[in-house]
CSV table of C-alpha atoms and ligand atoms in Angstrom, one decimal:
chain,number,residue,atom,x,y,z
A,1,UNK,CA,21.8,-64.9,-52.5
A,2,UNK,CA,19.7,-68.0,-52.1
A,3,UNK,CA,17.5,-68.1,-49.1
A,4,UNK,CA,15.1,-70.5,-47.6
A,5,UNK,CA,12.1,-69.3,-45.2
A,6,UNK,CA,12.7,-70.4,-41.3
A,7,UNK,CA,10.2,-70.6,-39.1
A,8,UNK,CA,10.3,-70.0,-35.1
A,9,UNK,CA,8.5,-71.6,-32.1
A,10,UNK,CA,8.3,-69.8,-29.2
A,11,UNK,CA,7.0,-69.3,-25.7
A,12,UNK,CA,7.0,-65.9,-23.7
A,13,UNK,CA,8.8,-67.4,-20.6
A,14,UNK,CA,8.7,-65.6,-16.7
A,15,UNK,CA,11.5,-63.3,-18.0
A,16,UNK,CA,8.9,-61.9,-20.1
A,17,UNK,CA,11.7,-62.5,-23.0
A,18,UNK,CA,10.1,-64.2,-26.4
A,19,UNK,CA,12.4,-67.4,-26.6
A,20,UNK,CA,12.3,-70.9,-28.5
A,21,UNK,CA,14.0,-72.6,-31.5
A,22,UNK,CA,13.7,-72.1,-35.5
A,23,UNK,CA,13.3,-74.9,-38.0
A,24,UNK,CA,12.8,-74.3,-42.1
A,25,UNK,CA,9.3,-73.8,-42.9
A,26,UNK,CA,9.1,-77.1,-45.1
A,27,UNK,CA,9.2,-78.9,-42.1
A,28,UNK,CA,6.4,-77.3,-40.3
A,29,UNK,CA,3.6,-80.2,-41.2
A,30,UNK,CA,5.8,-82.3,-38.9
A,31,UNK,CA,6.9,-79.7,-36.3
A,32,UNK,CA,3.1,-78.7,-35.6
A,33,UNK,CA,2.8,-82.0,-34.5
A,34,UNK,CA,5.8,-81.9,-32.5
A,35,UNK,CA,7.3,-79.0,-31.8
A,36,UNK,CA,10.7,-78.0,-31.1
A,37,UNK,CA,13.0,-79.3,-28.7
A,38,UNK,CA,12.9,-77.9,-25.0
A,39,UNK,CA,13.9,-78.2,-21.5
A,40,UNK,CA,12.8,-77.2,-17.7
A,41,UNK,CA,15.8,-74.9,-17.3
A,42,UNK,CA,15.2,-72.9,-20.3
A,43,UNK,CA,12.4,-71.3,-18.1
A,44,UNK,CA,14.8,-70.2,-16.1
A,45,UNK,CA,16.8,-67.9,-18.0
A,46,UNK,CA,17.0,-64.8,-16.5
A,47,UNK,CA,16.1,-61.3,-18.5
A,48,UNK,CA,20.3,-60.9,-19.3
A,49,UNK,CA,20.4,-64.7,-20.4
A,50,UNK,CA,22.4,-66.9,-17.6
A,51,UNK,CA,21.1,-69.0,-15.5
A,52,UNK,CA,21.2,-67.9,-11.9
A,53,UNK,CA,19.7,-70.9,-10.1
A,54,UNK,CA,17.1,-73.8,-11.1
A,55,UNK,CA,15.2,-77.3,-9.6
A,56,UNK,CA,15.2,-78.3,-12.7
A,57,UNK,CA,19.1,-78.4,-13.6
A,58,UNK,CA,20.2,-80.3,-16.8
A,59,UNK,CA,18.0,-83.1,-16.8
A,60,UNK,CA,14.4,-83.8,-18.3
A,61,UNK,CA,12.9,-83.2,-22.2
A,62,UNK,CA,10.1,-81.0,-22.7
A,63,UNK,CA,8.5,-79.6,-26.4
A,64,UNK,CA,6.8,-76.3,-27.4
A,65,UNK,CA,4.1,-77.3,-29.6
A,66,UNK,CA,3.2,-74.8,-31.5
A,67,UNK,CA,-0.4,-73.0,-31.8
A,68,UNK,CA,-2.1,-73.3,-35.5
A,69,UNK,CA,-4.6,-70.1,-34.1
A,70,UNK,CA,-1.3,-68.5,-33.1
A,71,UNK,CA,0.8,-68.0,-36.2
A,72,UNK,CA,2.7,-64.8,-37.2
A,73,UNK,CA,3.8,-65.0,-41.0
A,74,UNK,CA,4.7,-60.5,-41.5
A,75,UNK,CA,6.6,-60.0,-44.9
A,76,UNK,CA,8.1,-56.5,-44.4
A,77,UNK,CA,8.5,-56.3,-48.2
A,78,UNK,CA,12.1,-54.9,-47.9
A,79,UNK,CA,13.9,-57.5,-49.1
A,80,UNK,CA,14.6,-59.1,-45.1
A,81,UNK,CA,13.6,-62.3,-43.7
A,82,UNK,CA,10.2,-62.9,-43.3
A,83,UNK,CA,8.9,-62.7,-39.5
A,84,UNK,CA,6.7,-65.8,-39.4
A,85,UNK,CA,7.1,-67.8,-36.1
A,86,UNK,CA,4.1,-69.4,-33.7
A,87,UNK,CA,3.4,-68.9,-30.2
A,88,UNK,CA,3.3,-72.3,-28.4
A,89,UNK,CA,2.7,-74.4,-25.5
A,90,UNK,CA,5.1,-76.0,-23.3
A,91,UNK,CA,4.4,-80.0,-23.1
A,92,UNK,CA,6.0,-82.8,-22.0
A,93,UNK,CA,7.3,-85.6,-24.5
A,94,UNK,CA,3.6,-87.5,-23.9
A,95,UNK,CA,1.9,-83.7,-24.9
A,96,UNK,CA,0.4,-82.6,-22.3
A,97,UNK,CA,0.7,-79.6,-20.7
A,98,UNK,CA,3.8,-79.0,-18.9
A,99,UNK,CA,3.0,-77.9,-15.0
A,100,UNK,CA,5.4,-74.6,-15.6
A,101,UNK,CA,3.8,-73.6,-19.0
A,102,UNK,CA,3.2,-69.9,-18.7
A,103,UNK,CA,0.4,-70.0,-21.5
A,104,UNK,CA,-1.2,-72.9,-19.7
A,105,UNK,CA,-1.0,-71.1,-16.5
A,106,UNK,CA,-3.3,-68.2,-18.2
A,107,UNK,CA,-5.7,-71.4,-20.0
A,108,UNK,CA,-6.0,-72.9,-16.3
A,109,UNK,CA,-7.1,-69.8,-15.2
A,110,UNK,CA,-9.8,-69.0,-17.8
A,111,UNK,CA,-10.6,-72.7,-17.0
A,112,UNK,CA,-11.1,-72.5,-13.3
A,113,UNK,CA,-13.4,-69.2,-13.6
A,114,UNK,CA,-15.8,-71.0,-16.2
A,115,UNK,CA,-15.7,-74.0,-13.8
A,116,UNK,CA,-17.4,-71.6,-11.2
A,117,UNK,CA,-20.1,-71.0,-13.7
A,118,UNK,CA,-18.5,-67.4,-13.9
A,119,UNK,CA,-18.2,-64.8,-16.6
A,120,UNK,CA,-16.1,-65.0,-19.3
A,121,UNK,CA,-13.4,-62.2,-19.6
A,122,UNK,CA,-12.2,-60.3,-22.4
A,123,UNK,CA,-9.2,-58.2,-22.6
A,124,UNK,CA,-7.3,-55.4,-24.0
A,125,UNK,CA,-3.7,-54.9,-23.8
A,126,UNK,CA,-2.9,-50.7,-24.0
A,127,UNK,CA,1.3,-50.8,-24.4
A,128,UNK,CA,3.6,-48.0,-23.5
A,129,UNK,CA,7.7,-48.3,-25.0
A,130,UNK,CA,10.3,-46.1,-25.7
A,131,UNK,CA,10.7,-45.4,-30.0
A,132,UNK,CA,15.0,-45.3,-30.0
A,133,UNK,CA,14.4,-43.8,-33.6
A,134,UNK,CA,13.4,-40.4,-32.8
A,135,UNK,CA,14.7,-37.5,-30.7
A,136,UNK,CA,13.8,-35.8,-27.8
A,137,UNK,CA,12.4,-32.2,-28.4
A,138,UNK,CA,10.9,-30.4,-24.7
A,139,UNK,CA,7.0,-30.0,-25.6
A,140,UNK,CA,6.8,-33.5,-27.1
A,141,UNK,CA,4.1,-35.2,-25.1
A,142,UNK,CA,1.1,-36.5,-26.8
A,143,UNK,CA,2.3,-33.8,-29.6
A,144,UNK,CA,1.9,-33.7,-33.3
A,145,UNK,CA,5.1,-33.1,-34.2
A,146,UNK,CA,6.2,-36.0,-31.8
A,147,UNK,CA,3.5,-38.2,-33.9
A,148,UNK,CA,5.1,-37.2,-37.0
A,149,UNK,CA,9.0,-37.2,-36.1
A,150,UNK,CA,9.2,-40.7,-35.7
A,151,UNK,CA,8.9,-41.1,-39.5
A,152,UNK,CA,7.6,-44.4,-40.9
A,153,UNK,CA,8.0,-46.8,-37.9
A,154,UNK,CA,4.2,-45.8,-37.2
A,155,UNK,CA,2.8,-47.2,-40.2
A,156,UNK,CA,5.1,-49.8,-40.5
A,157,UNK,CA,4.6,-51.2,-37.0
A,158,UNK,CA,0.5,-51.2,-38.0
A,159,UNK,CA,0.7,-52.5,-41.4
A,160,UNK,CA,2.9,-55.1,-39.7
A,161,UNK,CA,-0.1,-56.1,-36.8
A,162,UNK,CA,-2.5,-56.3,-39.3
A,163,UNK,CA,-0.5,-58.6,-41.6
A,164,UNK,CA,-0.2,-60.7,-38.2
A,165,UNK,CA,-3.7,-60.9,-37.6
A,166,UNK,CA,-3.7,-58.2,-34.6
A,167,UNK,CA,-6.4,-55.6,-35.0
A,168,UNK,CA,-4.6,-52.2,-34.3
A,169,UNK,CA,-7.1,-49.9,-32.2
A,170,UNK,CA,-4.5,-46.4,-31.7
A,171,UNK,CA,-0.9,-45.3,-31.8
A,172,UNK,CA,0.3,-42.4,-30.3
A,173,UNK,CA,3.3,-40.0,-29.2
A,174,UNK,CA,3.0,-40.6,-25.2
A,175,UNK,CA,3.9,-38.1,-22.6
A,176,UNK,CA,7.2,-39.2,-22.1
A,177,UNK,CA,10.7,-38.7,-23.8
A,178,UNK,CA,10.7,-41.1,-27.3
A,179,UNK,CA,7.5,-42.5,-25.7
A,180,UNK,CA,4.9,-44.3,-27.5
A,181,UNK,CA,1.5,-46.2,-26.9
A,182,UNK,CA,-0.3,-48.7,-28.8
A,183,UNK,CA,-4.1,-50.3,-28.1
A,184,UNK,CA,-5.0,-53.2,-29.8
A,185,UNK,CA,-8.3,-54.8,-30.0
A,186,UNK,CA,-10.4,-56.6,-27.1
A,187,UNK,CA,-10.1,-60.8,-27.2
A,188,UNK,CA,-10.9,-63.4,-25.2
A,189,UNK,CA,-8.1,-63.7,-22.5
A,190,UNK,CA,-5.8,-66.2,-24.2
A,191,UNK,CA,-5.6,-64.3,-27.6
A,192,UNK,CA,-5.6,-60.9,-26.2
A,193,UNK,CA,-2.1,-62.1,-23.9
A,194,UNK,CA,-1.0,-64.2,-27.7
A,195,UNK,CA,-2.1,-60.9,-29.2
A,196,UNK,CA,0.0,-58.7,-26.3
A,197,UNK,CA,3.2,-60.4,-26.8
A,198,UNK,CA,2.5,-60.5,-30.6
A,199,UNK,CA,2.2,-56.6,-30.1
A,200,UNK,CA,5.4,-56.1,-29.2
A,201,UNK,CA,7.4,-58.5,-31.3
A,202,UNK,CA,5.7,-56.2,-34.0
A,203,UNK,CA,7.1,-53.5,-32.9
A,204,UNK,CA,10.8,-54.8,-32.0
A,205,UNK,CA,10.2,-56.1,-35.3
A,206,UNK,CA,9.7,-52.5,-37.3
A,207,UNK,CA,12.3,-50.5,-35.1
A,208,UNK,CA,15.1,-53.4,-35.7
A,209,UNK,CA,14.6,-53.1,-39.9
A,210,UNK,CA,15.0,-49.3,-39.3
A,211,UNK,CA,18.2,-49.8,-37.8
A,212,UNK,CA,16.3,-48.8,-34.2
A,213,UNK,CA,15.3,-50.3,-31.0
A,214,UNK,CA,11.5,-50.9,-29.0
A,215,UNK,CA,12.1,-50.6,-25.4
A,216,UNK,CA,9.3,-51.9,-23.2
A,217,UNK,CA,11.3,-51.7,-20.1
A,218,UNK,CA,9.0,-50.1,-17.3
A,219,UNK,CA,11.3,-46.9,-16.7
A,220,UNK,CA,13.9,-45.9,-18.8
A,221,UNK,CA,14.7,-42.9,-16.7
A,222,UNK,CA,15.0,-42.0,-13.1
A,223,UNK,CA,13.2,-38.9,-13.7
A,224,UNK,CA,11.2,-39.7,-16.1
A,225,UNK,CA,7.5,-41.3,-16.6
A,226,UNK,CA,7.4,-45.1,-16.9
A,227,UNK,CA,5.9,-47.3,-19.7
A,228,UNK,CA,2.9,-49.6,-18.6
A,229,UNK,CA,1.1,-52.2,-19.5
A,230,UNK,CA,-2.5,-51.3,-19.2
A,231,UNK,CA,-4.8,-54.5,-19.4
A,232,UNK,CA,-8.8,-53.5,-20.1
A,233,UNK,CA,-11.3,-55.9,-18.5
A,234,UNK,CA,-15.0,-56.8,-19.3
A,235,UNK,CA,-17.0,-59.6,-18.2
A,236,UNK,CA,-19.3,-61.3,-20.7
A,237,UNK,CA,-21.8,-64.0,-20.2
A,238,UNK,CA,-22.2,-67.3,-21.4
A,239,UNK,CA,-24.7,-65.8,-24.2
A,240,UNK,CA,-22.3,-63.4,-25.3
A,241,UNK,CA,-24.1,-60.4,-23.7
A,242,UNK,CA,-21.9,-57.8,-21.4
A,243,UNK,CA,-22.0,-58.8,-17.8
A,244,UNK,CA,-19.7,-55.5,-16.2
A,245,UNK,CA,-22.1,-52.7,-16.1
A,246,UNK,CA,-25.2,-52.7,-14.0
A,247,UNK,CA,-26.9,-49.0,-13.2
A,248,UNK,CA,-26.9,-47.5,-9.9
A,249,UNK,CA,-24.7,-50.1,-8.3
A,250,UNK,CA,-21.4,-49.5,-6.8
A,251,UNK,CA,-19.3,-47.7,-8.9
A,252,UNK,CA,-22.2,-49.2,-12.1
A,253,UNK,CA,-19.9,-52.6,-11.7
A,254,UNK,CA,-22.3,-55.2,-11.7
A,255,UNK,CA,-22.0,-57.5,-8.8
A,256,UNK,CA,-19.6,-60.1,-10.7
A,257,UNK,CA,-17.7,-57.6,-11.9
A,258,UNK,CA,-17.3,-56.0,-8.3
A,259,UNK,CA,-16.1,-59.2,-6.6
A,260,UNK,CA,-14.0,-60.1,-9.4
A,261,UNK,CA,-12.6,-56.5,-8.8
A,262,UNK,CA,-12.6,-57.1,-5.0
A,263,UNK,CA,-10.7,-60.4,-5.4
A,264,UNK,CA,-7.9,-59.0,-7.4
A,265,UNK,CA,-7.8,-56.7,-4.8
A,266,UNK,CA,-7.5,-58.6,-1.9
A,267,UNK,CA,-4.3,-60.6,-3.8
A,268,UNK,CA,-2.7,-57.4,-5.1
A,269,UNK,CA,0.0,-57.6,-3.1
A,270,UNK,CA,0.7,-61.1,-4.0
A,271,UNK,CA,0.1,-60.6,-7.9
A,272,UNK,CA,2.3,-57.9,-7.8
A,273,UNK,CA,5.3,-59.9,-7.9
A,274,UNK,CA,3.9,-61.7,-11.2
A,275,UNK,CA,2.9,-58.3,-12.9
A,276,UNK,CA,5.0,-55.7,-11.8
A,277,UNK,CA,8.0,-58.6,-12.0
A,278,UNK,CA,11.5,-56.8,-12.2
A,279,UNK,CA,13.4,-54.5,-9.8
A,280,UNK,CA,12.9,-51.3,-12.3
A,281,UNK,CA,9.3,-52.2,-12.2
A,282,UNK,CA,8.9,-50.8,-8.8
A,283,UNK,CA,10.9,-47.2,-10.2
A,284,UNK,CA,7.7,-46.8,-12.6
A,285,UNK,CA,5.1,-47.8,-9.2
A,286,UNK,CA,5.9,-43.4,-8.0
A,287,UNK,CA,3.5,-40.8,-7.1
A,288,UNK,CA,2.9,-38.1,-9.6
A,289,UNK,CA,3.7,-40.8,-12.7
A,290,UNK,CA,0.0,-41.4,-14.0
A,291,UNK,CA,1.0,-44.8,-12.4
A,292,UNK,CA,-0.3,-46.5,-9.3
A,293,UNK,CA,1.1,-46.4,-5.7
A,294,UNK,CA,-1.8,-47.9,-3.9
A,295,UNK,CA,-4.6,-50.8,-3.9
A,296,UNK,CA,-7.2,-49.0,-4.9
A,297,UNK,CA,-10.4,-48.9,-7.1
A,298,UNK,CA,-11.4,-45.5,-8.6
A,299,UNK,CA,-13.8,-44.1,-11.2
A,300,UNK,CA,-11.9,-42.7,-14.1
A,301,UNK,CA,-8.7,-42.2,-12.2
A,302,UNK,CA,-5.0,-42.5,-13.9
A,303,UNK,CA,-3.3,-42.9,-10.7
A,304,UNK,CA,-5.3,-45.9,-9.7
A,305,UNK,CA,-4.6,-49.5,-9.9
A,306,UNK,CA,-7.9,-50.5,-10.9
A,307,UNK,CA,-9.5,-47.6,-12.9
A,308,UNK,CA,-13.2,-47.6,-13.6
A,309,UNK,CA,-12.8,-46.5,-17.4
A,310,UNK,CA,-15.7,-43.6,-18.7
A,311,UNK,CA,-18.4,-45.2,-21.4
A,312,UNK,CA,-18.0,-42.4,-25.0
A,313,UNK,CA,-20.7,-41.2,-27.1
A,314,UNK,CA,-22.9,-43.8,-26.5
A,315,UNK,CA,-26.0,-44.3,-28.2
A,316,UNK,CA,-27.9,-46.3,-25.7
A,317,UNK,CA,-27.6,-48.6,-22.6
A,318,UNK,CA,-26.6,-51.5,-24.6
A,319,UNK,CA,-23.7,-50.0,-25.9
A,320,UNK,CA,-22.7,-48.4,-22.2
A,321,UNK,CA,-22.7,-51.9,-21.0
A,322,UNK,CA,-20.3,-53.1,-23.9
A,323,UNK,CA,-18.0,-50.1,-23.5
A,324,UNK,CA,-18.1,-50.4,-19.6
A,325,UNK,CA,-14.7,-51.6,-18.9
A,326,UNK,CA,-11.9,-51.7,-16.2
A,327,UNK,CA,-8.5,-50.9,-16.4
A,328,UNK,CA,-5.4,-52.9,-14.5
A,329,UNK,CA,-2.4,-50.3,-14.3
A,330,UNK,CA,0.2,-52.3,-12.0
A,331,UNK,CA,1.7,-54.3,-14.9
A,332,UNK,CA,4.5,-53.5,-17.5
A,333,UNK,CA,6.6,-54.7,-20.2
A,334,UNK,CA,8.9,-56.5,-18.0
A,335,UNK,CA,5.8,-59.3,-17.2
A,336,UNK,CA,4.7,-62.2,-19.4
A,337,UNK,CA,1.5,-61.3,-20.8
A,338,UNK,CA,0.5,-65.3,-19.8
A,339,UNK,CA,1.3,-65.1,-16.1
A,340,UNK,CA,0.2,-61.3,-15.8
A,341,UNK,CA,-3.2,-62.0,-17.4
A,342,UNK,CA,-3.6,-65.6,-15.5
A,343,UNK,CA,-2.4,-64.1,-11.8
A,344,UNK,CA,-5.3,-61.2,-12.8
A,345,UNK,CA,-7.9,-63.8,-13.6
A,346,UNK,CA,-7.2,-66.0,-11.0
A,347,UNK,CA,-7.5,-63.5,-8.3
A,348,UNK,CA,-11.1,-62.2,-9.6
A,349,UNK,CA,-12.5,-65.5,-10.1
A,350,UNK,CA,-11.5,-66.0,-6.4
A,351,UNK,CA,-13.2,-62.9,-5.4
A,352,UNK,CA,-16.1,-64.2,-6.9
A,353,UNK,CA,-16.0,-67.5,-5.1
A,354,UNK,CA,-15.8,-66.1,-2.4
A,355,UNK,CA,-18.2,-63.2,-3.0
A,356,UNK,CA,-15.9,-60.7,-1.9
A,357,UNK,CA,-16.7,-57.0,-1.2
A,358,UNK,CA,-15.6,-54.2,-2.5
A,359,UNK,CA,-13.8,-51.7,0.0
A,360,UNK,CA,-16.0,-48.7,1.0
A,361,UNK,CA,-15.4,-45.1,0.2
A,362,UNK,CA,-13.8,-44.4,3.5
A,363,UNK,CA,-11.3,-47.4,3.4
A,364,UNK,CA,-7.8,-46.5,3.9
A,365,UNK,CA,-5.9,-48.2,0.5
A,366,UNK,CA,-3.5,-50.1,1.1
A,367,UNK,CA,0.3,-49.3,-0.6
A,368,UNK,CA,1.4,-51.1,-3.3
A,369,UNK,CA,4.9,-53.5,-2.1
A,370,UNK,CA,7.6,-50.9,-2.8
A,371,UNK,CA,9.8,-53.4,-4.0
A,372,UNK,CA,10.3,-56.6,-5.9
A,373,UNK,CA,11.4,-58.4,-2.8
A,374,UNK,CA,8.4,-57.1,-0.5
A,375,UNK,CA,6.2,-58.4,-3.3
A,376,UNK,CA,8.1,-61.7,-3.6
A,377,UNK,CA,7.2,-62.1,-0.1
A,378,UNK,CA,3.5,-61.8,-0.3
A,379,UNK,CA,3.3,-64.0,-3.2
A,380,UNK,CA,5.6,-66.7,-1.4
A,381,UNK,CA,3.5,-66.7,1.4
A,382,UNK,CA,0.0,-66.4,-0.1
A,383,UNK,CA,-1.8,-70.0,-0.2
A,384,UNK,CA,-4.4,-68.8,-3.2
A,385,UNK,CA,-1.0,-68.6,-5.5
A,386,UNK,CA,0.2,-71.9,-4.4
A,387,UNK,CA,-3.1,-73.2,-5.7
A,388,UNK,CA,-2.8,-71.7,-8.9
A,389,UNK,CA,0.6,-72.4,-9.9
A,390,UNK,CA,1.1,-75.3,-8.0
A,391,UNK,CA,4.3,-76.2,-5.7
A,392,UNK,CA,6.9,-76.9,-8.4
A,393,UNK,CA,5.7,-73.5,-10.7
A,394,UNK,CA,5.8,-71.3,-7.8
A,395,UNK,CA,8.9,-72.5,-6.3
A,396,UNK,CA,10.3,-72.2,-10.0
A,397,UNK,CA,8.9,-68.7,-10.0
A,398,UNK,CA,10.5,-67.2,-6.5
A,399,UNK,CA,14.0,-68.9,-7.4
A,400,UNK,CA,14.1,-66.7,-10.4
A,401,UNK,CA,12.6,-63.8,-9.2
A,402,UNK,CA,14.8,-63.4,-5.6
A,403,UNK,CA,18.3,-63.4,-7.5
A,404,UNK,CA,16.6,-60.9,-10.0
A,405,UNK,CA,15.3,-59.3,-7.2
A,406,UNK,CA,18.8,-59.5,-4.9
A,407,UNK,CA,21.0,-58.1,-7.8
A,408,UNK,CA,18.6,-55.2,-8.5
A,409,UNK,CA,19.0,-54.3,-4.8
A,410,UNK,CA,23.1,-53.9,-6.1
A,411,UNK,CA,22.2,-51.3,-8.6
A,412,UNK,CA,21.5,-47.6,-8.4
A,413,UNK,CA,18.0,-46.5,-9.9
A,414,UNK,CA,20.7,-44.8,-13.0
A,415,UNK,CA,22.1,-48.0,-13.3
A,416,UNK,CA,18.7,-49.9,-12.9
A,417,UNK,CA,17.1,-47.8,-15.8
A,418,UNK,CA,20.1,-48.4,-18.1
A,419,UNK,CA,20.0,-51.9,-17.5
A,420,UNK,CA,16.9,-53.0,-18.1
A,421,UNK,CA,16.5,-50.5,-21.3
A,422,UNK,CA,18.8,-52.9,-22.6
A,423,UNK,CA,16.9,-56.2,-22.1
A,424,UNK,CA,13.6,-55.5,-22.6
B,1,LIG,N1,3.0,-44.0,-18.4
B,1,LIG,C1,2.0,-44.2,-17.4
B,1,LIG,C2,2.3,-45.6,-16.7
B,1,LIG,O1,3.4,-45.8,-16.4
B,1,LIG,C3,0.6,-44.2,-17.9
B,1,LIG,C4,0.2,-43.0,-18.7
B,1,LIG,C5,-1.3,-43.1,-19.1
B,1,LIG,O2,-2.2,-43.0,-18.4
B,1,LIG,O3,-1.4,-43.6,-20.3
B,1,LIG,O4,1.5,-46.4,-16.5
B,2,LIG,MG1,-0.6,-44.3,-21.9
């Protein structure tokens, strides 16, 4: 049959969902230029598709230009259509960046912590998701035979991240029914969330040619372990050199890295809403889960929301200090990787502003919001976000979430889990 190669442009929009418009490759010289056609509402579709509610309602023209550095061309060599499509950024007609643009949110704030003369960060996205293509045996968990029952997907899913430019780091057989993980490499903040939401199109993109199905929903099961979205941190200065570990100082964080820590924080309960975004995602937030429940900061701790990671087999102090890492647990696969990343980077560079302290050792934590609605209400009320998303963004942001958030409330966890398996 004849065939001619499309291309896609895309943005990964609040509903976390991959969305945009294809065009045939030939035209791409003119299309980088200009993008694809796009509108204000289109960021409010809601995870299932419709519409719920919008300021922006039918009116007003808006691209997504796509990203040269951000290009995804994976031939899976089996004879189907070629994945190559380009992660973008939403601009108005004149090209500049539109005020709602979830990958210019994360740019802004990378931007407004080198405008404090503070550290730059680097990032690693560690996914969790449900493989569809294998069974469920008892004694699975992080088990060979778990590794080896899901067949090629594996090798097919990293072969396909390498083709798109992603460096694999490990892939594993998680402790939960059909559960599997997957680390990629550290990047600076904007490639690492291009490189996160790249990650999982890869992997949608294996399961689907073997007939099967990725879920990155946050809880698939009522019972069950949820999947994360585990983002690594490290501060770097402006020569390149690691500026997270310092000897002998609270919990070895240097002192950037402890108000940067302190500041996230302090707007946890806020950022929640942004990271932990859906109504299932608070199913997965459940003692006893390897997830967190409270605002916290612990040394090598899997049940905390900020884990101080260990430092392995290192050789000498330079190489602790590049390992020395933290680890933000309260987000999953229901979050844009954009506005999860940016939320997280714009709370620590206000800690550092604002030289915030770390809480002591006897500090009662604080719990997590226990819903999506609690969090909604912290981050509706919290001036910092306001700053950093700006009146129309945020307003956009709580419209969408509080009818997510209202018919979740309708739902039993059961019907929760099935739901959201099947969107995300
Ligand atoms: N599945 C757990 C979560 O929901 C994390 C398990 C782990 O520590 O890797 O975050
Ligand atoms: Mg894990």
């Amino acid at each position: 049959m004849i065939r001619e190669e499309l291309v896609f442009v895309a943005t990964c929009d609040i509903s976390g969902h991959v969305r945009g418009k294809g065009f045939p490759a030939r035209e791409l010289p003119g299309r980088l230029k200009k993008g694809i056609g796009w509108t204000g509402s289109n960021l409010m579709m809601s995870p299932a598709g419709p519409i719920w509610d919008t300021p922006f309602g039918t009116a007003g023209d808006l691209m997504i230009v796509p990203d040269p550095g951000a290009e995804v061309r994976v031939d899976f060599g089996d004879g189907s259509a070629v994945e190559h499509f380009f992660l973008g950024d939403i601009c108005t007609t004149d090209g500049k960046p539109w005020e709602c643009c979830p990958r210019d949110f994360l740019h802004r704030a990378v931007v407004a912590l080198e405008e404090l003369g503070g550290p730059r960060i680097v990032a690693a996205f560690e996914q969790e998701f449900v493989y569809t293509g294998t069974d469920d045996r008892p004694g699975d968990a992080y088990a060979l035979g778990a590794f080896r029952r899901q067949g090629n997907f594996g090798e097919t899913f990293i072969a396909a991240l390498r083709a798109a430019g992603v460096a694999p780091d490990s892939f594993l057989a998680e402790y939960g029914s059909r559960q599997f993980e997957v680390t990629v490499a550290p990047q600076p903040a904007l490639t690492a969330a291009d490189h996160a939401v790249i990650t999982r199109e890869m992997a949608r993109a294996t399961a689907f040619r073997l007939g099967h199905r990725a879920v990155f929903s946050p809880k698939t099961d009522p019972d069950g372990v949820g999947s994360g979205v585990h983002i690594h941190l490290s501060l770097w200065d402006g020569g390149g050199r690691p500026a997270t570990y310092h000897a002998g100082e609270m919990m070895d964080l240097s002192k950037p890295a402890q108000h940067f820590c302190a500041g996230i924080l302090h707007h946890m309960p806020a950022i929640c809403a942004v990271t932990a975004p859906s109504p299932v995602s608070y199913l997965r937030l459940v003692p006893n889960r390897w997830a967190p429940t409270v605002i916290d900061i612990v040394r090598q701790d899997r049940g905390a929301c900020l884990r101080v990671c260990p430092v392995f087999a290192a050789a000498g102090p330079m190489e602790v200090a590049r390992q020395f890492n933290i680890e933000f647990r309260a987000c999953d696969g229901a979050a844009s990787p954009y506005l999860a990343l940016g939320a997280i980077i714009f709370a620590g560079a206000d800690g550092i502003r604002r030289s915030l302290p770390l809480p002591g050792p006897a500090a009662a934590p604080q719990s997590l919001p226990s819903t999506l609605g609690a969090a909604l209400d912290h981050l509706s009320e919290s001036e910092a976000a306001l700053r950093w998303f700006g009146p129309t963004h945020l307003d956009a942001y709580l419209r969408f979430k509080r009818v997510e958030a209202e018919k979740g409330a309708g739902l039993s966890p059961a019907e929760l889990c099935a739901h959201y398996a099947e969107i995300y």
